[in-house]
Amino acid sequence: MPKVAIFMGSKSDLDLVRPCAKILSDLEIEHFMTISSAHRTPVRTRELVQEMESKGCKIFICAAGMAAHLAGAVAAQTIRPVIGIPLAASSLSGWDSLLATVQMPPGFPVATVALDKAGARNAAWMAAQILALEDDALAGKIRQARENMARDVEVAAREI
């Protein structure tokens, strides 16, 4: 049963979203990833949210560019946490998707992370931290990962 569902608006988003799935896999968090569009497949999006909730999904991560309404469309269908990854898919360099993702009406929040791959990574970490509120083993994995990151910085500093 997936604890996290990752939706992206288009197949062209896959390379930017893969780091999210990798971190979830590394942390042994079961997840599901698919393509659904807020505009081109609104019925599919609604049905996926309902299906994932019925399977016990706890968190939705949505990546989209341009108008970037996917995260908001999902937030309108669930009271579970939604994390939005804005993607730089237009000539506006991601400003359009960032603003579309972050500007949700009151009562339908979307936790918005950075653009592109950095955002994909942070979406996974945010989902993991939410799940770790009720999972001590996962909390330990996150703490260990942070210790590893700190050690990597210290090693890099010594190499200079």
Backbone as a printed PyTorch tensor [residue, N CA C, xyz], in Angstrom:
tensor([[[  0.8260,  -1.1830,   0.0000],
         [  0.0000,   0.0000,   0.0000],
         [  0.8700,   1.2460,   0.0000]],

        [[  0.7380,   2.0700,  -1.0120],
         [  1.5710,   3.2840,  -1.0620],
         [  1.1550,   4.2920,   0.0000]],

        [[  2.1550,   4.8370,   0.6800],
         [  1.9060,   5.8920,   1.6610],
         [  1.9490,   7.2640,   1.0060]],

        [[  2.6460,   7.3390,  -0.1370],
         [  2.8010,   8.6060,  -0.8580],
         [  2.4300,   8.3780,  -2.3140]],

        [[  1.6280,   9.2810,  -2.8640],
         [  1.3080,   9.2590,  -4.2880],
         [  1.9710,  10.4630,  -4.9370]],

        [[  2.6810,  10.2200,  -6.0220],
         [  3.3420,  11.2840,  -6.7710],
         [  2.6220,  11.4120,  -8.1060]],

        [[  2.0680,  12.5790,  -8.3620],
         [  1.4140,  12.8590,  -9.6350],
         [  2.2410,  13.9060, -10.3700]],

        [[  2.3870,  13.7330, -11.6520],
         [  3.0090,  14.7660, -12.4830],
         [  2.0910,  15.0430, -13.6620]],

        [[  2.1380,  16.2670, -14.1430],
         [  1.2130,  16.6930, -15.1770],
         [  1.4960,  16.1600, -16.5540]],

        [[  2.7330,  15.7230, -16.8070],
         [  3.1240,  15.3230, -18.1520],
         [  4.3180,  14.3780, -18.0850]],

        [[  4.4620,  13.5320, -19.0840],
         [  5.6100,  12.6260, -19.1480],
         [  6.9250,  13.4090, -19.2160]],

        [[  6.8800,  14.5960, -19.7920],
         [  8.0990,  15.4110, -19.8920],
         [  8.6060,  15.8590, -18.5150]],

        [[  7.7970,  15.7130, -17.4790],
         [  8.1900,  16.0880, -16.1140],
         [  8.9830,  14.9970, -15.4060]],

        [[  9.0180,  13.8010, -15.9790],
         [  9.5560,  12.6330, -15.2830],
         [ 10.9900,  12.8230, -14.7990]],

        [[ 11.8810,  13.3370, -15.6390],
         [ 13.2810,  13.4920, -15.2200],
         [ 13.4290,  14.4420, -14.0340]],

        [[ 12.5620,  15.4340, -13.9480],
         [ 12.6230,  16.3830, -12.8330],
         [ 12.0510,  15.7880, -11.5510]],

        [[ 11.1460,  14.8360, -11.6820],
         [ 10.4540,  14.2640, -10.5260],
         [ 11.1320,  12.9980, -10.0010]],

        [[ 11.9350,  12.3380, -10.8230],
         [ 12.5960,  11.0960, -10.4020],
         [ 13.3370,  11.1900,  -9.0690]],

        [[ 14.0380,  12.3050,  -8.7730],
         [ 14.7380,  12.3770,  -7.4820],
         [ 13.7990,  12.2170,  -6.2840]],

        [[ 12.5600,  12.6110,  -6.4300],
         [ 11.5770,  12.4410,  -5.3620],
         [ 11.3640,  10.9540,  -5.0890]],

        [[ 11.1080,  10.2000,  -6.1480],
         [ 10.8770,   8.7630,  -6.0090],
         [ 12.1170,   8.0580,  -5.4750]],

        [[ 13.2920,   8.5120,  -5.8800],
         [ 14.5250,   7.8700,  -5.4140],
         [ 14.6990,   8.0250,  -3.9130]],

        [[ 14.4710,   9.2190,  -3.4060],
         [ 14.6050,   9.4310,  -1.9600],
         [ 13.5830,   8.5990,  -1.2070]],

        [[ 12.3460,   8.5800,  -1.6820],
         [ 11.3320,   7.7520,  -1.0190],
         [ 11.7480,   6.2840,  -1.0280]],

        [[ 12.2840,   5.8200,  -2.1460],
         [ 12.7660,   4.4280,  -2.2190],
         [ 13.9180,   4.1970,  -1.2560]],

        [[ 14.8640,   5.1310,  -1.2240],
         [ 16.0120,   4.9990,  -0.3240],
         [ 15.5700,   4.9190,   1.1420]],

        [[ 14.4920,   5.6180,   1.4700],
         [ 13.9630,   5.6160,   2.8320],
         [ 12.9690,   4.4710,   3.0560]],

        [[ 12.7910,   3.6580,   2.0300],
         [ 11.8820,   2.5050,   2.0830],
         [ 10.4430,   2.9260,   2.3560]],

        [[ 10.0350,   4.0220,   1.7340],
         [  8.6540,   4.4970,   1.8180],
         [  7.9450,   4.0520,   0.5460]],

        [[  6.9240,   3.2460,   0.7070],
         [  6.1880,   2.7680,  -0.4610],
         [  5.4560,   3.9430,  -1.1110]],

        [[  5.5830,   4.0180,  -2.4210],
         [  4.9680,   5.1300,  -3.1440],
         [  4.4580,   4.6680,  -4.5070]],

        [[  3.6370,   5.5190,  -5.0870],
         [  3.0310,   5.2800,  -6.3910],
         [  3.2650,   6.5370,  -7.2120]],

        [[  3.6460,   6.3820,  -8.4730],
         [  3.9080,   7.5400,  -9.3250],
         [  3.1630,   7.3730, -10.6380]],

        [[  2.5140,   8.4470, -11.0840],
         [  1.7790,   8.3940, -12.3380],
         [  1.6750,   9.7880, -12.9500]],

        [[  1.0750,   9.8370, -14.1100],
         [  0.8250,  11.0940, -14.8190],
         [ -0.6720,  11.3570, -14.8020]],

        [[ -1.0330,  12.5730, -14.4510],
         [ -2.4220,  13.0120, -14.5330],
         [ -2.4040,  14.5280, -14.6600]],

        [[ -3.3040,  15.0520, -15.4300],
         [ -3.3200,  16.4860, -15.6780],
         [ -4.5720,  17.1220, -15.0840]],

        [[ -4.3840,  18.2250, -14.3940],
         [ -5.5210,  18.9560, -13.8360],
         [ -6.4740,  19.4140, -14.9350]],

        [[ -5.9270,  19.7210, -16.1040],
         [ -6.7400,  20.2780, -17.1840],
         [ -7.1590,  19.2390, -18.2190]],

        [[ -6.2200,  18.3890, -18.6230],
         [ -6.5260,  17.4190, -19.6830],
         [ -7.2460,  16.1800, -19.1670]],

        [[ -7.0200,  15.8160, -17.8990],
         [ -7.6560,  14.6110, -17.3460],
         [ -8.1840,  14.8730, -15.9320]],

        [[ -9.0850,  15.8280, -15.7690],
         [ -9.5690,  16.1380, -14.4210],
         [-10.3160,  14.9750, -13.7640]],

        [[-11.0390,  14.1990, -14.5420],
         [-11.7610,  13.0560, -13.9740],
         [-10.7630,  12.0090, -13.4910]],

        [[ -9.7240,  11.7480, -14.2870],
         [ -8.6880,  10.7980, -13.8780],
         [ -8.0240,  11.2580, -12.5770]],

        [[ -7.7340,  12.5510, -12.4890],
         [ -7.0940,  13.0790, -11.2910],
         [ -7.9740,  12.8240, -10.0680]],

        [[ -9.2480,  13.1520, -10.1680],
         [-10.1760,  12.9410,  -9.0530],
         [-10.2590,  11.4570,  -8.6880]],

        [[-10.3580,  10.5970,  -9.6910],
         [-10.4540,   9.1610,  -9.4310],
         [ -9.1760,   8.6110,  -8.8060]],

        [[ -8.0260,   9.1170,  -9.2330],
         [ -6.7590,   8.6790,  -8.6390],
         [ -6.6700,   9.0650,  -7.1690]],

        [[ -7.0890,  10.2690,  -6.8390],
         [ -7.0660,  10.6960,  -5.4430],
         [ -7.9540,   9.7670,  -4.6120]],

        [[ -9.1510,   9.5010,  -5.0880],
         [-10.0660,   8.6110,  -4.3620],
         [ -9.4800,   7.2090,  -4.2300]],

        [[ -8.8970,   6.6950,  -5.3060],
         [ -8.2960,   5.3540,  -5.2670],
         [ -7.1250,   5.2950,  -4.2900]],

        [[ -6.2490,   6.2920,  -4.3430],
         [ -5.0920,   6.3000,  -3.4580],
         [ -5.5260,   6.4190,  -1.9920]],

        [[ -6.5100,   7.2600,  -1.7110],
         [ -7.0110,   7.3750,  -0.3380],
         [ -7.5800,   6.0360,   0.1350]],

        [[ -8.3240,   5.3520,  -0.7250],
         [ -8.9240,   4.0720,  -0.3310],
         [ -7.8510,   3.0130,  -0.0640]],

        [[ -6.6730,   3.1870,  -0.6530],
         [ -5.5640,   2.2590,  -0.4330],
         [ -4.6820,   2.6690,   0.7410]],

        [[ -5.0410,   3.7550,   1.4070],
         [ -4.2970,   4.1720,   2.5900],
         [ -3.2190,   5.2020,   2.3580]],

        [[ -3.1870,   5.8160,   1.1870],
         [ -2.1970,   6.8580,   0.9030],
         [ -2.3610,   7.9990,   1.9030]],

        [[ -1.2440,   8.4790,   2.4340],
         [ -1.2560,   9.5260,   3.4580],
         [ -0.9220,  10.9120,   2.9230]],

        [[ -0.1110,  10.9640,   1.8360],
         [  0.4050,  12.2400,   1.3450],
         [  0.4130,  12.2260,  -0.1810]],

        [[  0.0570,  13.3590,  -0.7690],
         [  0.1060,  13.5210,  -2.2170],
         [  1.1940,  14.5320,  -2.5690]],

        [[  2.0210,  14.1840,  -3.5370],
         [  3.0260,  15.0930,  -4.0780],
         [  2.6510,  15.3300,  -5.5390]],

        [[  2.5550,  16.5970,  -5.9240],
         [  2.1200,  16.9400,  -7.2800],
         [  3.1230,  17.8760,  -7.9370]],

        [[  3.5850,  17.5020,  -9.1260],
         [  4.5420,  18.3100,  -9.8810],
         [  3.9060,  18.7590, -11.1790]],

        [[  4.0020,  20.0570, -11.4450],
         [  3.4380,  20.5760, -12.6920],
         [  4.1130,  21.8960, -13.0380]],

        [[  4.0900,  22.2080, -14.3110],
         [  4.6450,  23.4600, -14.7980],
         [  3.5550,  24.3510, -15.3640]],

        [[  3.9730,  25.4820, -15.8350],
         [  3.1000,  26.4960, -16.4280],
         [  1.9810,  26.8880, -15.4590]],

        [[  0.7190,  26.6380, -15.7980],
         [ -0.3860,  27.0180, -14.9190],
         [ -0.3330,  26.2560, -13.5970]],

        [[  0.2340,  25.0600, -13.5960],
         [  0.5220,  24.2720, -12.3890],
         [ -0.6590,  24.1380, -11.4410]],

        [[ -1.7910,  23.7660, -11.9750],
         [ -2.9860,  23.6210, -11.1430],
         [ -3.1480,  22.2390, -10.5440]],

        [[ -2.2500,  21.3100, -10.8370],
         [ -2.4100,  19.9330, -10.3890],
         [ -2.4790,  19.8170,  -8.8680]],

        [[ -1.5530,  20.4480,  -8.1560],
         [ -1.5560,  20.3550,  -6.6940],
         [ -2.8440,  20.9310,  -6.1160]],

        [[ -3.3110,  22.0360,  -6.6430],
         [ -4.5600,  22.6320,  -6.1650],
         [ -5.7640,  21.7710,  -6.4920]],

        [[ -5.7460,  21.1450,  -7.6630],
         [ -6.8460,  20.2560,  -8.0290],
         [ -6.8980,  19.0590,  -7.0980]],

        [[ -5.7360,  18.5470,  -6.7100],
         [ -5.6870,  17.4290,  -5.7660],
         [ -6.1120,  17.9060,  -4.3760]],

        [[ -5.6370,  19.0660,  -3.9490],
         [ -6.0070,  19.5950,  -2.6350],
         [ -7.5250,  19.7950,  -2.5240]],

        [[ -8.1730,  20.0820,  -3.6330],
         [ -9.6240,  20.2590,  -3.6250],
         [-10.3620,  18.9400,  -3.3980]],

        [[ -9.6530,  17.8090,  -3.5960],
         [-10.2820,  16.4900,  -3.5010],
         [ -9.9580,  15.7400,  -2.2150]],

        [[ -9.0570,  16.2620,  -1.3880],
         [ -8.6080,  15.5180,  -0.2220],
         [ -8.3230,  16.4590,   0.9350]],

        [[ -8.3490,  15.9010,   2.1510],
         [ -7.8820,  16.6730,   3.3090],
         [ -6.5170,  16.1730,   3.7570]],

        [[ -5.9180,  15.2690,   3.0050],
         [ -4.5750,  14.7850,   3.3090],
         [ -3.5600,  15.8170,   2.8210]],

        [[ -2.3530,  15.8190,   3.3900],
         [ -1.3500,  16.8020,   2.9630],
         [ -1.0160,  16.6840,   1.4770]],

        [[ -0.9110,  17.8390,   0.8360],
         [ -0.5080,  17.9310,  -0.5670],
         [  0.7410,  18.7970,  -0.6250]],

        [[  1.7610,  18.2700,  -1.2900],
         [  3.0200,  18.9960,  -1.4760],
         [  3.1630,  19.2790,  -2.9660]],

        [[  3.3510,  20.5360,  -3.3200],
         [  3.4630,  20.9250,  -4.7170],
         [  4.8990,  21.1910,  -5.1170]],

        [[  5.2840,  20.6310,  -6.2650],
         [  6.5960,  20.8940,  -6.8560],
         [  6.3680,  21.7170,  -8.1190]],

        [[  6.6680,  23.0150,  -8.0980],
         [  6.5400,  23.8080,  -9.3190],
         [  7.6970,  23.4880, -10.2800]],

        [[  7.3670,  23.3900, -11.5440],
         [  8.3780,  23.0560, -12.5500],
         [  8.5560,  24.2100, -13.5260]],

        [[  9.7980,  24.4510, -13.9050],
         [ 10.1230,  25.5170, -14.8530],
         [  9.9060,  24.9890, -16.2690]],

        [[  8.6700,  25.0780, -16.7430],
         [  8.3220,  24.4850, -18.0350],
         [  7.9380,  25.5160, -19.0870]],

        [[  8.1630,  26.7840, -18.8050],
         [  7.7480,  27.8020, -19.7680],
         [  8.8220,  28.8800, -19.8900]],

        [[  8.5490,  29.8400, -20.7170],
         [  9.4860,  30.9520, -20.9090],
         [  9.5570,  31.8570, -19.6840]],

        [[  8.7100,  31.6390, -18.7030],
         [  8.7240,  32.4410, -17.4830],
         [  9.6420,  31.8470, -16.4150]],

        [[ 10.4100,  30.8310, -16.7820],
         [ 11.4330,  30.2270, -15.9140],
         [ 10.9000,  29.6940, -14.5880]],

        [[  9.6620,  29.2760, -14.5620],
         [  9.0990,  28.6800, -13.3650],
         [  8.3380,  29.6290, -12.4660]],

        [[  8.4220,  30.9370, -12.7240],
         [  7.6910,  31.8860, -11.8840],
         [  6.1940,  31.6200, -11.9540]],

        [[  5.7040,  31.2890, -13.1410],
         [  4.2780,  31.0230, -13.3060],
         [  3.8400,  29.8260, -12.4750]],

        [[  4.5980,  28.7430, -12.5460],
         [  4.2140,  27.5460, -11.7910],
         [  4.4170,  27.7300, -10.2940]],

        [[  5.4530,  28.4650,  -9.8990],
         [  5.6650,  28.7410,  -8.4760],
         [  4.4790,  29.5050,  -7.9010]],

        [[  4.0810,  30.5760,  -8.5720],
         [  2.9630,  31.3740,  -8.0710],
         [  1.6570,  30.5990,  -8.1060]],

        [[  1.4400,  29.8060,  -9.1520],
         [  0.2100,  29.0160,  -9.2330],
         [  0.1450,  27.9690,  -8.1290]],

        [[  1.2840,  27.4130,  -7.7600],
         [  1.3130,  26.3620,  -6.7420],
         [  1.1670,  26.9310,  -5.3360]],

        [[  1.7740,  28.0640,  -5.0970],
         [  1.7810,  28.6250,  -3.7460],
         [  0.5010,  29.3990,  -3.4180]],

        [[ -0.2100,  29.9010,  -4.4120],
         [ -1.3710,  30.7690,  -4.1840],
         [ -2.6680,  29.9700,  -4.1330]],

        [[ -2.8800,  29.2400,  -3.0590],
         [ -4.0980,  28.4620,  -2.8950],
         [ -5.0840,  29.2320,  -2.0170]],

        [[ -6.3780,  29.0430,  -2.2460],
         [ -7.3500,  29.7290,  -1.4010],
         [ -7.3550,  29.1460,   0.0060]],

        [[ -7.7160,  29.9480,   0.9950],
         [ -7.7550,  29.4610,   2.3690],
         [ -8.6060,  28.1940,   2.4950]],

        [[ -8.0850,  27.2350,   3.2400],
         [ -8.7870,  25.9810,   3.4480],
         [ -8.3470,  24.8630,   2.5290]],

        [[ -7.5430,  25.1930,   1.5060],
         [ -7.0630,  24.2030,   0.5380],
         [ -5.5560,  24.3600,   0.3540]],

        [[ -4.7930,  24.1730,   1.4350],
         [ -3.3610,  24.4620,   1.3700],
         [ -2.5760,  23.4660,   0.5330]],

        [[ -1.5240,  23.9670,  -0.0600],
         [ -0.5190,  23.1500,  -0.7400],
         [  0.8320,  23.6010,  -0.1950]],

        [[  1.5560,  22.6780,   0.4230],
         [  2.9120,  22.9820,   0.8750],
         [  3.7870,  23.0240,  -0.3700]],

        [[  4.3810,  24.1490,  -0.6410],
         [  5.1180,  24.3370,  -1.8900],
         [  6.6130,  24.3310,  -1.6160]],

        [[  7.3370,  23.5580,  -2.4070],
         [  8.7920,  23.4590,  -2.2880],
         [  9.4480,  24.1580,  -3.4690]],

        [[ 10.7480,  24.0580,  -3.5680],
         [ 11.5150,  24.7110,  -4.6240],
         [ 11.1790,  24.1470,  -6.0040]],

        [[ 11.6900,  24.7910,  -7.0070],
         [ 11.4910,  24.3570,  -8.3940],
         [ 12.2940,  23.1000,  -8.7210]],

        [[ 11.7740,  22.3330,  -9.6260],
         [ 12.4760,  21.2560, -10.3190],
         [ 13.0750,  20.1980,  -9.3920]],

        [[ 14.2780,  19.7260,  -9.6930],
         [ 14.8650,  18.5950,  -8.9660],
         [ 15.0880,  18.8890,  -7.4890]],

        [[ 15.5050,  20.1040,  -7.1450],
         [ 15.6760,  20.4490,  -5.7320],
         [ 14.3360,  20.3560,  -5.0120]],

        [[ 13.2910,  20.8270,  -5.6520],
         [ 11.9520,  20.7280,  -5.0740],
         [ 11.4900,  19.2900,  -4.9650]],

        [[ 11.8100,  18.4830,  -5.9690],
         [ 11.4370,  17.0680,  -5.9240],
         [ 12.0860,  16.3790,  -4.7330]],

        [[ 13.3520,  16.6810,  -4.5080],
         [ 14.0430,  16.0960,  -3.3520],
         [ 13.3940,  16.5600,  -2.0420]],

        [[ 13.1470,  17.8540,  -1.9320],
         [ 12.5610,  18.3680,  -0.6980],
         [ 11.1220,  17.8940,  -0.4940]],

        [[ 10.4000,  17.6590,  -1.5580],
         [  9.0460,  17.1010,  -1.4140],
         [  9.1160,  15.7210,  -0.7750]],

        [[ 10.0820,  14.9210,  -1.2060],
         [ 10.2530,  13.5940,  -0.6100],
         [ 10.6430,  13.7040,   0.8600]],

        [[ 11.5830,  14.5970,   1.1770],
         [ 11.9970,  14.7710,   2.5680],
         [ 10.8300,  15.2720,   3.4150]],

        [[ 10.0340,  16.1960,   2.8860],
         [  8.8840,  16.7110,   3.6330],
         [  7.8720,  15.5980,   3.8820]],

        [[  7.5920,  14.8020,   2.8670],
         [  6.6650,  13.6750,   3.0410],
         [  7.2030,  12.7100,   4.0940]],

        [[  8.4940,  12.4340,   4.0340],
         [  9.1070,  11.5210,   5.0070],
         [  8.9820,  12.0830,   6.4170]],

        [[  9.2210,  13.3690,   6.5890],
         [  9.1250,  13.9790,   7.9130],
         [  7.6950,  13.9170,   8.4430]],

        [[  6.7200,  14.1050,   7.5840],
         [  5.3200,  14.0070,   8.0160],
         [  5.0240,  12.5770,   8.4690]],

        [[  5.4400,  11.6130,   7.6700],
         [  5.2140,  10.2080,   8.0270],
         [  5.9730,   9.8210,   9.2950]],

        [[  7.1310,  10.4350,   9.5080],
         [  7.9640,  10.1150,  10.6770],
         [  7.3360,  10.5810,  11.9840]],

        [[  6.3380,  11.4250,  11.9260],
         [  5.6310,  11.8320,  13.1430],
         [  5.0370,  10.6250,  13.8630]],

        [[  4.7280,   9.5790,  13.1060],
         [  4.1350,   8.3660,  13.6800],
         [  4.9760,   7.1290,  13.4000]],

        [[  6.2360,   7.3130,  13.0270],
         [  7.0840,   6.1690,  12.6680],
         [  8.5070,   6.4390,  13.1640]],

        [[  8.8310,   5.8980,  14.3310],
         [ 10.1400,   6.1510,  14.9390],
         [ 11.2920,   5.6060,  14.0930]],

        [[ 11.0670,   4.4610,  13.4320],
         [ 12.1260,   3.8980,  12.5890],
         [ 12.4450,   4.8330,  11.4250]],

        [[ 11.4200,   5.3910,  10.8220],
         [ 11.6240,   6.3410,   9.7240],
         [ 12.3080,   7.6050,  10.2450]],

        [[ 11.9160,   8.0760,  11.4120],
         [ 12.5720,   9.2490,  12.0020],
         [ 14.0660,   8.9870,  12.1760]],

        [[ 14.4190,   7.7760,  12.5780],
         [ 15.8290,   7.4210,  12.7250],
         [ 16.5590,   7.4430,  11.3950]],

        [[ 15.9110,   6.9820,  10.3340],
         [ 16.5310,   7.0130,   9.0000],
         [ 16.7760,   8.4480,   8.5510]],

        [[ 15.8370,   9.3300,   8.8420],
         [ 15.9990,  10.7370,   8.4590],
         [ 17.1600,  11.3590,   9.2360]],

        [[ 17.2090,  11.0850,  10.5370],
         [ 18.3230,  11.6160,  11.3410],
         [ 19.6670,  11.1100,  10.8140]],

        [[ 19.7250,   9.8310,  10.4710],
         [ 20.9620,   9.2530,   9.9370],
         [ 21.3300,   9.9040,   8.6060]],

        [[ 20.3520,  10.1280,   7.7650],
         [ 20.6180,  10.7790,   6.4760],
         [ 21.1800,  12.1830,   6.6870]],

        [[ 20.6440,  12.9100,   7.6400],
         [ 21.1500,  14.2600,   7.9340],
         [ 22.5760,  14.2130,   8.4670]],

        [[ 22.8580,  13.2290,   9.3150],
         [ 24.2280,  13.0690,   9.8060],
         [ 25.1720,  12.7660,   8.6490]],

        [[ 24.7420,  11.9420,   7.7210],
         [ 25.5590,  11.6320,   6.5380],
         [ 25.8030,  12.8770,   5.6980]],

        [[ 24.7570,  13.7050,   5.5390],
         [ 24.9150,  14.9440,   4.7680],
         [ 25.9310,  15.8670,   5.4340]],

        [[ 25.8570,  15.9880,   6.7480],
         [ 26.8120,  16.8350,   7.4780],
         [ 28.2280,  16.2900,   7.3240]],

        [[ 28.3700,  14.9900,   7.4200],
         [ 29.6970,  14.3760,   7.2710],
         [ 30.2340,  14.6270,   5.8580]],

        [[ 29.3880,  14.5410,   4.8460],
         [ 29.8220,  14.7860,   3.4710],
         [ 30.3620,  16.2060,   3.3010]],

        [[ 29.7200,  17.1720,   3.9630],
         [ 30.1950,  18.5610,   3.8960],
         [ 31.5660,  18.6750,   4.5500]],

        [[ 31.7350,  18.0390,   5.6970],
         [ 33.0160,  18.0970,   6.3930],
         [ 34.1300,  17.4330,   5.5630]],

        [[ 33.8240,  16.3300,   4.9270],
         [ 34.8000,  15.6530,   4.0640],
         [ 35.1690,  16.5760,   2.9010]],

        [[ 34.1670,  17.1810,   2.2640],
         [ 34.4240,  18.0820,   1.1450],
         [ 35.2720,  19.2680,   1.5760]],

        [[ 35.0130,  19.7860,   2.7730],
         [ 35.7900,  20.9230,   3.2830],
         [ 37.2490,  20.5490,   3.4780]],

        [[ 37.4870,  19.3430,   3.9470],
         [ 38.8710,  18.8970,   4.1520],
         [ 39.5960,  18.6790,   2.8140]],

        [[ 38.8600,  18.3470,   1.7780],
         [ 39.4550,  18.0820,   0.4690],
         [ 39.8980,  19.3350,  -0.2490]],

        [[ 39.4170,  20.4770,   0.1680],
         [ 39.7630,  21.7370,  -0.5230],
         [ 41.1350,  22.1910,  -0.0840]]])
